[in-house]
Amino acid sequence: MSEIKIAVIRGDGVGPEMIGPALELLKSVGRLWDHDLKLDIVPACGETIESCYDPLPEESLKRCKEAKAVLFGNSGLEKYRKLPLDKRPEHALLSLRRELKVTTNIRPVSIYRELSQLSPLKERQIEKGVDIVFVRDIVGGVLCSPKFCSTGTGGREAYEREYYNEKIVLDTADIAFRLAEGRRGRLISLDKANVLESSRLWRKSVSQVGSRYPQVALTHCFIDTAAMRLIAEPWEFDTVVTSNLFGDIIADEGAQITGTPRLYASAEISAAGAAIYTPNQLHEADESLIGKDLVNPIGMIQAAALMLKLTFGLKEEAEALNQAVARVLEAGYSTRDLMLPGRTLVGTRQMGELIEKELEKIAAEGAAEKGEETV
Ligand code: IPM
Ligand code: MN
C-alpha cells in the first residue's frame, strides 16, 4: 500500500465547494486502488486572512512542506483586492511557489467534442482537434522581480525587471521537452527576441536544451504572433514553452478558446519533486455562485488527476479519473457554465457523484481485465 500525503488548501469564495468532489474522488481512488491516502486540510487564504491577517501562516507553510504535493483551491474574493499585495490570497500561492521552489507551471487544455459548440472558434478552426500543453517558467521575469517605486521627472514611477538567467530557462525548457517527447514531439517556444535581450537569452537557452532532444521538433515564435496564430490555427500548437508573464497570459487565451475554461488543471512542479496543483482558472470572478452548488468542480478534479500522475506516478488511477470525467460529459451532463441545448443540468455535488460512479465502473473493468490476464 503506497502512502499518498497531500496538503489541501481549500481556498475561499467558491474554492471550498469546488474542491469537495475532488477530495471525495481522491478518497475513492485510495479505496478502489488500495492506497493509503492522507489529506491534511491546511488553513490559508480567506480563512487565515480573517483569523490572523496572513494568507499563509508559518504553521500552514510547514504542513505544506511536509506533504508530497499541495492541492490548492480557488481563491481571491473581491473584498481582498483592496489589501496590500502580501496580505491577499494570491500571496499564499506566490509564497508557496517560492518556498517549495517549484520552477514550472503546466496547463493542459483540449476541446471535448460534445462541448465544442461552446468554443468561440469556428468549426473549421477546431475540426483538426485542439490539444495543447502550456509550459511556463514561474521563477523569473517581471512577475518575480523586486518592485521599485520612486519619484522621477515624470512624477511617481514604478518598475520591475524582466530578469532571466540560463539556469531558470534550462529548468523549464527541460520539463517542456520531456512533456513534448511524450506527446506529438513538437515544441513551440514563445518570446520577444526581436526586442528583448532577456528573450534572446531565452531563445538561445531553449535551443541548447533542444540539442539533447533530437526527436522533438523545436520552433520559435514571437509572442504577439503566437497570440494571433493560437486563434487562427490552434491545431498547430502541441507543447508550448514560454516565460512567466507571456505564459500567464497565453495560457489563459488557450483555456478561453476552448470555451470551457473550468475543465482544466494546472500543475506547478520542479525537477526536485515539489508540486502544487490548482484548477486552471484560479480566480473565480463570479461570486454570485458561492454556496449555491453551481460551480463546476471538474478543473479541481483534473488537478487531482494530474497530481496522481505527475507526483505519485499513478498513471492508471489518473487516467481512470480523466476517463470518468470524459464519460460523464459524453453522457450529456453539464454544470451551468457548460450548458447547451439537450444537455442535463447538474450541480457541483451531483457532478462529483456521477464521476464517482463512473470511476467505480472503470476500476471494476480494470480489475476484470487484470483477472482475465492472469487466467
Ligand atoms: C496564475 C495566476 C497567478 C500568477 C497569480 C495568482 C499570482 O494568475 O497562476 O496564472 O500570475 O502566476
Ligand atoms: Mn494567471
Short mmCIF file of C-alpha atoms and ligand atoms in Angstrom, two decimals:
data_model
loop_
_atom_site.label_atom_id
_atom_site.label_comp_id
_atom_site.label_asym_id
_atom_site.label_seq_id
_atom_site.Cartn_x
_atom_site.Cartn_y
_atom_site.Cartn_z
CA MET A 1 0.00 0.00 0.00
CA SER A 2 1.65 3.25 -1.08
CA GLU A 3 1.35 6.40 1.03
CA ILE A 4 -0.09 9.49 -0.63
CA LYS A 5 0.37 12.54 1.58
CA ILE A 6 -1.34 15.66 0.32
CA ALA A 7 -1.73 19.10 1.88
CA VAL A 8 -5.06 20.64 0.92
CA ILE A 9 -5.69 24.39 0.82
CA ARG A 10 -9.40 24.78 0.17
CA GLY A 11 -9.17 28.44 -0.90
CA ASP A 12 -12.01 30.91 -0.44
CA GLY A 13 -15.10 32.03 -2.36
CA VAL A 14 -16.20 29.04 -4.44
CA GLY A 15 -12.91 27.25 -3.61
CA PRO A 16 -14.12 25.03 -0.76
CA GLU A 17 -17.26 23.90 -2.66
CA MET A 18 -15.25 23.24 -5.76
CA ILE A 19 -12.62 21.13 -4.01
CA GLY A 20 -15.19 18.96 -2.16
CA PRO A 21 -15.84 16.49 -5.01
CA ALA A 22 -12.09 16.28 -5.81
CA LEU A 23 -11.36 15.21 -2.23
CA GLU A 24 -14.18 12.63 -2.30
CA LEU A 25 -12.81 11.24 -5.57
CA LEU A 26 -9.30 11.03 -4.18
CA LYS A 27 -10.69 9.03 -1.27
CA SER A 28 -12.40 6.74 -3.79
CA VAL A 29 -9.12 6.28 -5.66
CA GLY A 30 -7.49 5.34 -2.35
CA ARG A 31 -10.24 2.81 -1.60
CA LEU A 32 -10.51 1.34 -5.11
CA TRP A 33 -6.78 1.03 -5.80
CA ASP A 34 -5.72 0.40 -2.22
CA HIS A 35 -3.58 3.44 -1.44
CA ASP A 36 -3.01 4.93 1.98
CA LEU A 37 -4.32 8.43 1.33
CA LYS A 38 -3.55 11.17 3.85
CA LEU A 39 -5.26 14.51 3.32
CA ASP A 40 -4.12 17.34 5.59
CA ILE A 41 -6.58 20.26 5.38
CA VAL A 42 -4.34 23.29 5.87
CA PRO A 43 -5.81 26.71 6.77
CA ALA A 44 -4.81 29.54 4.39
CA CYS A 45 -6.21 32.24 2.07
CA GLY A 46 -9.51 33.86 3.19
CA GLU A 47 -9.77 31.75 6.33
CA THR A 48 -6.45 32.91 7.79
CA ILE A 49 -6.70 36.43 6.38
CA GLU A 50 -9.79 36.68 8.60
CA SER A 51 -8.30 34.95 11.63
CA CYS A 52 -4.73 36.36 11.68
CA TYR A 53 -4.35 38.70 8.68
CA ASP A 54 -1.93 36.34 6.98
CA PRO A 55 -2.82 34.34 3.81
CA LEU A 56 -0.24 31.64 4.62
CA PRO A 57 0.76 31.44 8.30
CA GLU A 58 4.07 29.82 9.22
CA GLU A 59 2.42 26.66 10.58
CA SER A 60 0.42 26.17 7.36
CA LEU A 61 3.53 26.56 5.24
CA LYS A 62 5.28 23.97 7.40
CA ARG A 63 2.48 21.47 6.83
CA CYS A 64 2.58 22.07 3.06
CA LYS A 65 6.31 21.39 3.11
CA GLU A 66 5.73 18.10 4.92
CA ALA A 67 3.36 16.83 2.22
CA LYS A 68 4.41 15.44 -1.14
CA ALA A 69 2.04 17.73 -3.01
CA VAL A 70 -0.29 20.65 -2.32
CA LEU A 71 -3.79 20.73 -3.76
CA PHE A 72 -4.77 24.40 -3.86
CA GLY A 73 -8.38 25.54 -4.38
CA ASN A 74 -9.81 28.65 -5.98
CA SER A 75 -9.29 31.86 -4.09
CA GLY A 76 -9.30 35.63 -4.43
CA LEU A 77 -12.54 37.15 -3.18
CA GLU A 78 -13.22 40.67 -4.44
CA LYS A 79 -13.14 42.09 -0.90
CA TYR A 80 -9.46 41.15 -0.52
CA ARG A 81 -8.39 43.10 -3.62
CA LYS A 82 -8.02 46.25 -1.50
CA LEU A 83 -5.47 44.62 0.80
CA PRO A 84 -1.71 45.12 0.42
CA LEU A 85 -0.18 42.59 -2.03
CA ASP A 86 1.33 40.41 0.69
CA LYS A 87 -1.99 40.09 2.53
CA ARG A 88 -4.06 38.89 -0.43
CA PRO A 89 -4.97 35.23 -1.05
CA GLU A 90 -2.78 35.18 -4.22
CA HIS A 91 0.17 35.73 -1.94
CA ALA A 92 -0.36 32.28 -0.42
CA LEU A 93 0.26 30.78 -3.85
CA LEU A 94 3.20 33.05 -4.63
CA SER A 95 4.84 32.24 -1.26
CA LEU A 96 4.25 28.53 -1.76
CA ARG A 97 5.83 28.67 -5.21
CA ARG A 98 8.90 30.34 -3.74
CA GLU A 99 9.15 28.21 -0.59
CA LEU A 100 8.59 24.88 -2.34
CA LYS A 101 10.96 26.00 -5.11
CA VAL A 102 8.70 24.94 -7.95
CA THR A 103 10.07 26.16 -11.28
CA THR A 104 7.48 25.39 -13.91
CA ASN A 105 3.77 25.72 -14.49
CA ILE A 106 1.94 23.24 -16.74
CA ARG A 107 -1.56 23.88 -18.13
CA PRO A 108 -3.09 21.29 -20.47
CA VAL A 109 -6.21 22.22 -22.46
CA SER A 110 -8.20 20.31 -25.08
CA ILE A 111 -11.62 20.54 -26.63
CA TYR A 112 -14.20 17.92 -25.68
CA ARG A 113 -16.10 17.18 -28.90
CA GLU A 114 -19.54 17.26 -27.28
CA LEU A 115 -18.81 20.73 -25.89
CA SER A 116 -17.13 22.19 -28.98
CA GLN A 117 -20.10 24.48 -29.63
CA LEU A 118 -19.08 26.42 -26.53
CA SER A 119 -15.79 27.37 -28.16
CA PRO A 120 -15.73 30.90 -29.58
CA LEU A 121 -13.77 29.48 -32.55
CA LYS A 122 -15.35 28.36 -35.80
CA GLU A 123 -15.77 24.67 -36.62
CA ARG A 124 -13.05 24.86 -39.32
CA GLN A 125 -10.58 26.01 -36.66
CA ILE A 126 -11.28 23.17 -34.27
CA GLU A 127 -12.13 20.24 -36.54
CA LYS A 128 -8.49 19.12 -36.54
CA GLY A 129 -8.59 18.99 -32.74
CA VAL A 130 -7.26 21.31 -30.06
CA ASP A 131 -4.92 19.66 -27.57
CA ILE A 132 -2.23 21.91 -26.12
CA VAL A 133 0.02 21.98 -23.07
CA PHE A 134 1.31 25.37 -21.95
CA VAL A 135 4.57 25.21 -20.03
CA ARG A 136 5.58 28.40 -18.24
CA ASP A 137 8.51 29.47 -16.13
CA ILE A 138 7.36 30.70 -12.69
CA VAL A 139 10.70 31.77 -11.24
CA GLY A 140 11.95 34.61 -13.43
CA GLY A 141 10.60 37.63 -15.28
CA VAL A 142 8.82 40.73 -14.05
CA LEU A 143 6.30 38.73 -12.04
CA CYS A 144 9.03 37.56 -9.69
CA SER A 145 11.36 40.55 -9.75
CA PRO A 146 11.83 43.07 -6.95
CA LYS A 147 9.45 46.01 -7.24
CA PHE A 148 10.70 49.58 -7.40
CA CYS A 149 8.71 52.72 -6.69
CA SER A 150 10.16 56.20 -6.66
CA THR A 151 9.59 59.70 -8.00
CA GLY A 152 11.22 60.83 -11.22
CA THR A 153 10.94 63.67 -13.71
CA GLY A 154 7.61 62.28 -14.90
CA GLY A 155 6.12 62.16 -11.42
CA ARG A 156 5.70 58.97 -9.40
CA GLU A 157 7.24 55.95 -11.12
CA ALA A 158 7.25 52.18 -10.65
CA TYR A 159 9.02 49.34 -12.38
CA GLU A 160 10.02 45.68 -12.30
CA ARG A 161 12.72 43.85 -14.23
CA GLU A 162 12.38 41.11 -16.82
CA TYR A 163 15.30 39.11 -15.41
CA TYR A 164 16.31 35.70 -16.75
CA ASN A 165 19.39 33.57 -16.32
CA GLU A 166 20.34 30.37 -18.14
CA LYS A 167 19.53 28.09 -15.21
CA ILE A 168 15.95 29.36 -14.95
CA VAL A 169 15.36 28.80 -18.67
CA LEU A 170 17.06 25.39 -18.72
CA ASP A 171 14.96 24.09 -15.80
CA THR A 172 11.67 24.89 -17.51
CA ALA A 173 12.83 24.05 -21.03
CA ASP A 174 13.91 20.60 -19.87
CA ILE A 175 10.47 19.88 -18.40
CA ALA A 176 8.86 21.18 -21.61
CA PHE A 177 10.99 18.95 -23.86
CA ARG A 178 10.18 15.92 -21.75
CA LEU A 179 6.47 16.65 -21.99
CA ALA A 180 6.72 17.27 -25.75
CA GLU A 181 8.56 13.97 -26.16
CA GLY A 182 5.66 12.12 -24.54
CA ARG A 183 3.15 13.91 -26.80
CA ARG A 184 3.43 14.68 -30.50
CA GLY A 185 7.10 15.65 -30.37
CA ARG A 186 6.54 19.31 -31.22
CA LEU A 187 7.61 22.21 -29.04
CA ILE A 188 7.00 25.90 -29.75
CA SER A 189 8.96 28.38 -27.67
CA LEU A 190 7.47 31.88 -27.41
CA ASP A 191 9.47 35.05 -26.81
CA LYS A 192 10.01 38.61 -27.95
CA ALA A 193 13.55 38.10 -29.21
CA ASN A 194 13.16 40.83 -31.83
CA VAL A 195 13.19 43.39 -28.98
CA LEU A 196 14.16 41.93 -25.61
CA GLU A 197 17.65 40.87 -24.58
CA SER A 198 16.09 38.56 -21.97
CA SER A 199 14.19 36.88 -24.81
CA ARG A 200 17.39 36.38 -26.81
CA LEU A 201 18.85 34.59 -23.79
CA TRP A 202 15.61 32.60 -23.52
CA ARG A 203 15.72 31.52 -27.18
CA LYS A 204 19.39 30.50 -27.08
CA SER A 205 18.98 28.53 -23.88
CA VAL A 206 15.87 26.69 -25.10
CA SER A 207 17.71 25.74 -28.31
CA GLN A 208 20.64 24.50 -26.24
CA VAL A 209 18.37 22.11 -24.32
CA GLY A 210 16.83 21.12 -27.66
CA SER A 211 20.09 19.59 -28.83
CA ARG A 212 19.57 16.90 -26.15
CA TYR A 213 16.12 16.07 -27.56
CA PRO A 214 16.70 15.42 -31.29
CA GLN A 215 13.34 13.66 -31.57
CA VAL A 216 11.45 16.84 -30.60
CA ALA A 217 10.91 19.41 -33.36
CA LEU A 218 11.58 22.82 -31.80
CA THR A 219 10.35 26.06 -33.35
CA HIS A 220 10.42 29.63 -32.05
CA CYS A 221 7.66 32.18 -32.44
CA PHE A 222 7.18 35.76 -31.25
CA ILE A 223 4.60 36.02 -28.50
CA ASP A 224 2.42 38.55 -30.34
CA THR A 225 2.35 36.40 -33.49
CA ALA A 226 1.59 33.36 -31.35
CA ALA A 227 -1.37 35.15 -29.72
CA MET A 228 -2.90 35.50 -33.20
CA ARG A 229 -1.91 32.07 -34.51
CA LEU A 230 -3.37 30.35 -31.46
CA ILE A 231 -6.80 31.53 -32.56
CA ALA A 232 -6.28 31.20 -36.32
CA GLU A 233 -4.68 27.75 -36.32
CA PRO A 234 -4.83 26.21 -32.86
CA TRP A 235 -4.14 22.70 -34.25
CA GLU A 236 -0.56 23.86 -34.98
CA PHE A 237 0.17 24.07 -31.23
CA ASP A 238 1.11 20.99 -29.27
CA THR A 239 3.51 21.82 -26.44
CA VAL A 240 4.26 25.48 -25.81
CA VAL A 241 7.03 26.82 -23.58
CA THR A 242 7.44 30.42 -22.55
CA SER A 243 8.44 32.92 -19.89
CA ASN A 244 6.46 33.82 -16.79
CA LEU A 245 4.40 36.81 -17.93
CA PHE A 246 3.90 35.63 -21.52
CA GLY A 247 2.85 32.24 -20.19
CA ASP A 248 0.44 33.70 -17.66
CA ILE A 249 -1.38 35.45 -20.49
CA ILE A 250 -1.21 32.96 -23.37
CA ALA A 251 -2.28 30.03 -21.16
CA ASP A 252 -5.45 31.95 -20.31
CA GLU A 253 -6.05 32.59 -24.01
CA GLY A 254 -5.57 28.87 -24.58
CA ALA A 255 -8.12 28.00 -21.88
CA GLN A 256 -10.60 30.51 -23.25
CA ILE A 257 -10.54 29.36 -26.89
CA THR A 258 -11.90 26.01 -25.73
CA GLY A 259 -15.00 27.78 -24.38
CA THR A 260 -14.82 25.52 -21.32
CA PRO A 261 -12.02 27.05 -19.22
CA ARG A 262 -13.25 25.46 -15.99
CA LEU A 263 -12.48 21.94 -17.17
CA TYR A 264 -8.71 22.06 -16.86
CA ALA A 265 -5.91 21.65 -14.35
CA SER A 266 -2.72 23.49 -13.60
CA ALA A 267 0.43 22.00 -12.10
CA GLU A 268 3.46 23.76 -10.67
CA ILE A 269 6.42 21.43 -10.41
CA SER A 270 10.20 21.19 -10.19
CA ALA A 271 12.68 18.53 -11.23
CA ALA A 272 13.32 18.03 -7.49
CA GLY A 273 9.74 16.85 -7.00
CA ALA A 274 7.89 19.67 -5.20
CA ALA A 275 4.42 20.29 -6.58
CA ILE A 276 1.31 22.45 -6.28
CA TYR A 277 -1.89 21.58 -8.16
CA THR A 278 -4.73 24.02 -8.84
CA PRO A 279 -7.56 24.44 -11.30
CA ASN A 280 -6.52 26.28 -14.48
CA GLN A 281 -8.83 29.18 -13.60
CA LEU A 282 -7.65 30.11 -10.16
CA HIS A 283 -9.55 33.30 -9.60
CA GLU A 284 -13.30 32.72 -9.77
CA ALA A 285 -14.73 36.14 -10.56
CA ASP A 286 -18.40 35.19 -10.23
CA GLU A 287 -19.12 35.44 -6.51
CA SER A 288 -22.85 35.04 -7.13
CA LEU A 289 -22.14 31.29 -7.40
CA ILE A 290 -20.89 30.92 -3.82
CA GLY A 291 -22.82 28.49 -1.64
CA LYS A 292 -25.32 27.56 -4.36
CA ASP A 293 -23.96 24.21 -5.53
CA LEU A 294 -23.48 25.72 -9.02
CA VAL A 295 -19.74 25.89 -9.52
CA ASN A 296 -18.03 23.45 -11.88
CA PRO A 297 -15.77 21.11 -9.86
CA ILE A 298 -14.06 19.50 -12.89
CA GLY A 299 -10.96 21.76 -13.05
CA MET A 300 -10.16 20.78 -9.49
CA ILE A 301 -10.81 17.09 -10.19
CA GLN A 302 -8.47 17.24 -13.18
CA ALA A 303 -5.88 18.88 -10.91
CA ALA A 304 -6.19 15.90 -8.56
CA ALA A 305 -5.74 13.54 -11.52
CA LEU A 306 -2.66 15.41 -12.75
CA MET A 307 -1.24 15.20 -9.22
CA LEU A 308 -1.73 11.43 -9.11
CA LYS A 309 0.11 11.10 -12.41
CA LEU A 310 2.96 13.59 -12.06
CA THR A 311 3.77 13.44 -8.34
CA PHE A 312 2.73 9.93 -7.38
CA GLY A 313 3.32 8.15 -10.70
CA LEU A 314 -0.21 6.66 -10.55
CA LYS A 315 -0.91 6.69 -14.29
CA GLU A 316 -3.72 4.18 -14.25
CA GLU A 317 -5.60 5.98 -11.47
CA ALA A 318 -5.11 9.38 -13.14
CA GLU A 319 -6.26 8.02 -16.48
CA ALA A 320 -9.31 6.46 -14.79
CA LEU A 321 -10.25 9.81 -13.27
CA ASN A 322 -9.84 11.59 -16.65
CA GLN A 323 -11.90 8.85 -18.29
CA ALA A 324 -14.65 9.12 -15.67
CA VAL A 325 -14.89 12.87 -16.33
CA ALA A 326 -14.96 12.32 -20.11
CA ARG A 327 -17.72 9.70 -19.82
CA VAL A 328 -19.93 11.94 -17.68
CA LEU A 329 -19.52 14.80 -20.18
CA GLU A 330 -20.20 12.38 -23.05
CA ALA A 331 -23.36 11.20 -21.29
CA GLY A 332 -24.64 14.78 -21.56
CA TYR A 333 -24.26 16.15 -18.02
CA SER A 334 -23.25 19.78 -17.57
CA THR A 335 -22.82 22.31 -14.81
CA ARG A 336 -24.25 25.73 -15.57
CA ASP A 337 -21.10 27.01 -17.35
CA LEU A 338 -21.21 24.02 -19.73
CA MET A 339 -24.88 24.13 -20.66
CA LEU A 340 -26.04 23.56 -24.24
CA PRO A 341 -29.49 22.58 -25.58
CA GLY A 342 -30.21 18.92 -24.94
CA ARG A 343 -27.77 18.56 -22.05
CA THR A 344 -28.78 17.80 -18.47
CA LEU A 345 -28.03 20.43 -15.85
CA VAL A 346 -26.44 19.17 -12.63
CA GLY A 347 -24.96 20.89 -9.57
CA THR A 348 -21.47 20.70 -8.11
CA ARG A 349 -22.16 17.74 -5.83
CA GLN A 350 -24.13 15.72 -8.35
CA MET A 351 -21.38 16.19 -10.93
CA GLY A 352 -18.94 14.76 -8.39
CA GLU A 353 -21.24 11.81 -7.65
CA LEU A 354 -21.70 10.99 -11.34
CA ILE A 355 -17.93 11.00 -11.85
CA GLU A 356 -17.52 8.78 -8.80
CA LYS A 357 -19.98 6.20 -10.22
CA GLU A 358 -18.02 6.10 -13.49
CA LEU A 359 -14.76 5.80 -11.59
CA GLU A 360 -16.09 2.76 -9.75
CA LYS A 361 -17.12 1.17 -13.07
CA ILE A 362 -13.72 1.88 -14.60
CA ALA A 363 -11.94 0.38 -11.59
CA ALA A 364 -14.12 -2.74 -11.86
CA GLU A 365 -13.46 -3.00 -15.63
CA GLY A 366 -9.71 -2.70 -14.96
CA ALA A 367 -9.84 -5.36 -12.24
CA ALA A 368 -11.80 -7.71 -14.55
CA GLU A 369 -9.24 -7.22 -17.35
CA LYS A 370 -6.36 -7.97 -14.99
CA GLY A 371 -8.25 -11.04 -13.76
CA GLU A 372 -8.59 -12.27 -17.32
CA GLU A 373 -4.89 -11.72 -17.97
CA THR A 374 -3.93 -13.91 -15.03
CA VAL A 375 -6.33 -16.75 -16.02
C1 IPM B 1 -1.82 32.22 -12.33
C2 IPM B 1 -2.20 33.41 -11.52
C3 IPM B 1 -1.04 33.77 -10.62
C4 IPM B 1 0.11 34.17 -11.50
C5 IPM B 1 -1.35 34.85 -9.61
C6 IPM B 1 -2.49 34.45 -8.73
C7 IPM B 1 -0.16 35.18 -8.79
O1 IPM B 1 -2.60 34.46 -12.32
O2 IPM B 1 -1.37 31.24 -11.75
O3 IPM B 1 -1.94 32.27 -13.54
O4 IPM B 1 0.09 35.20 -12.15
O5 IPM B 1 1.05 33.41 -11.59
MN MN B 2 -2.89 33.87 -14.41
#
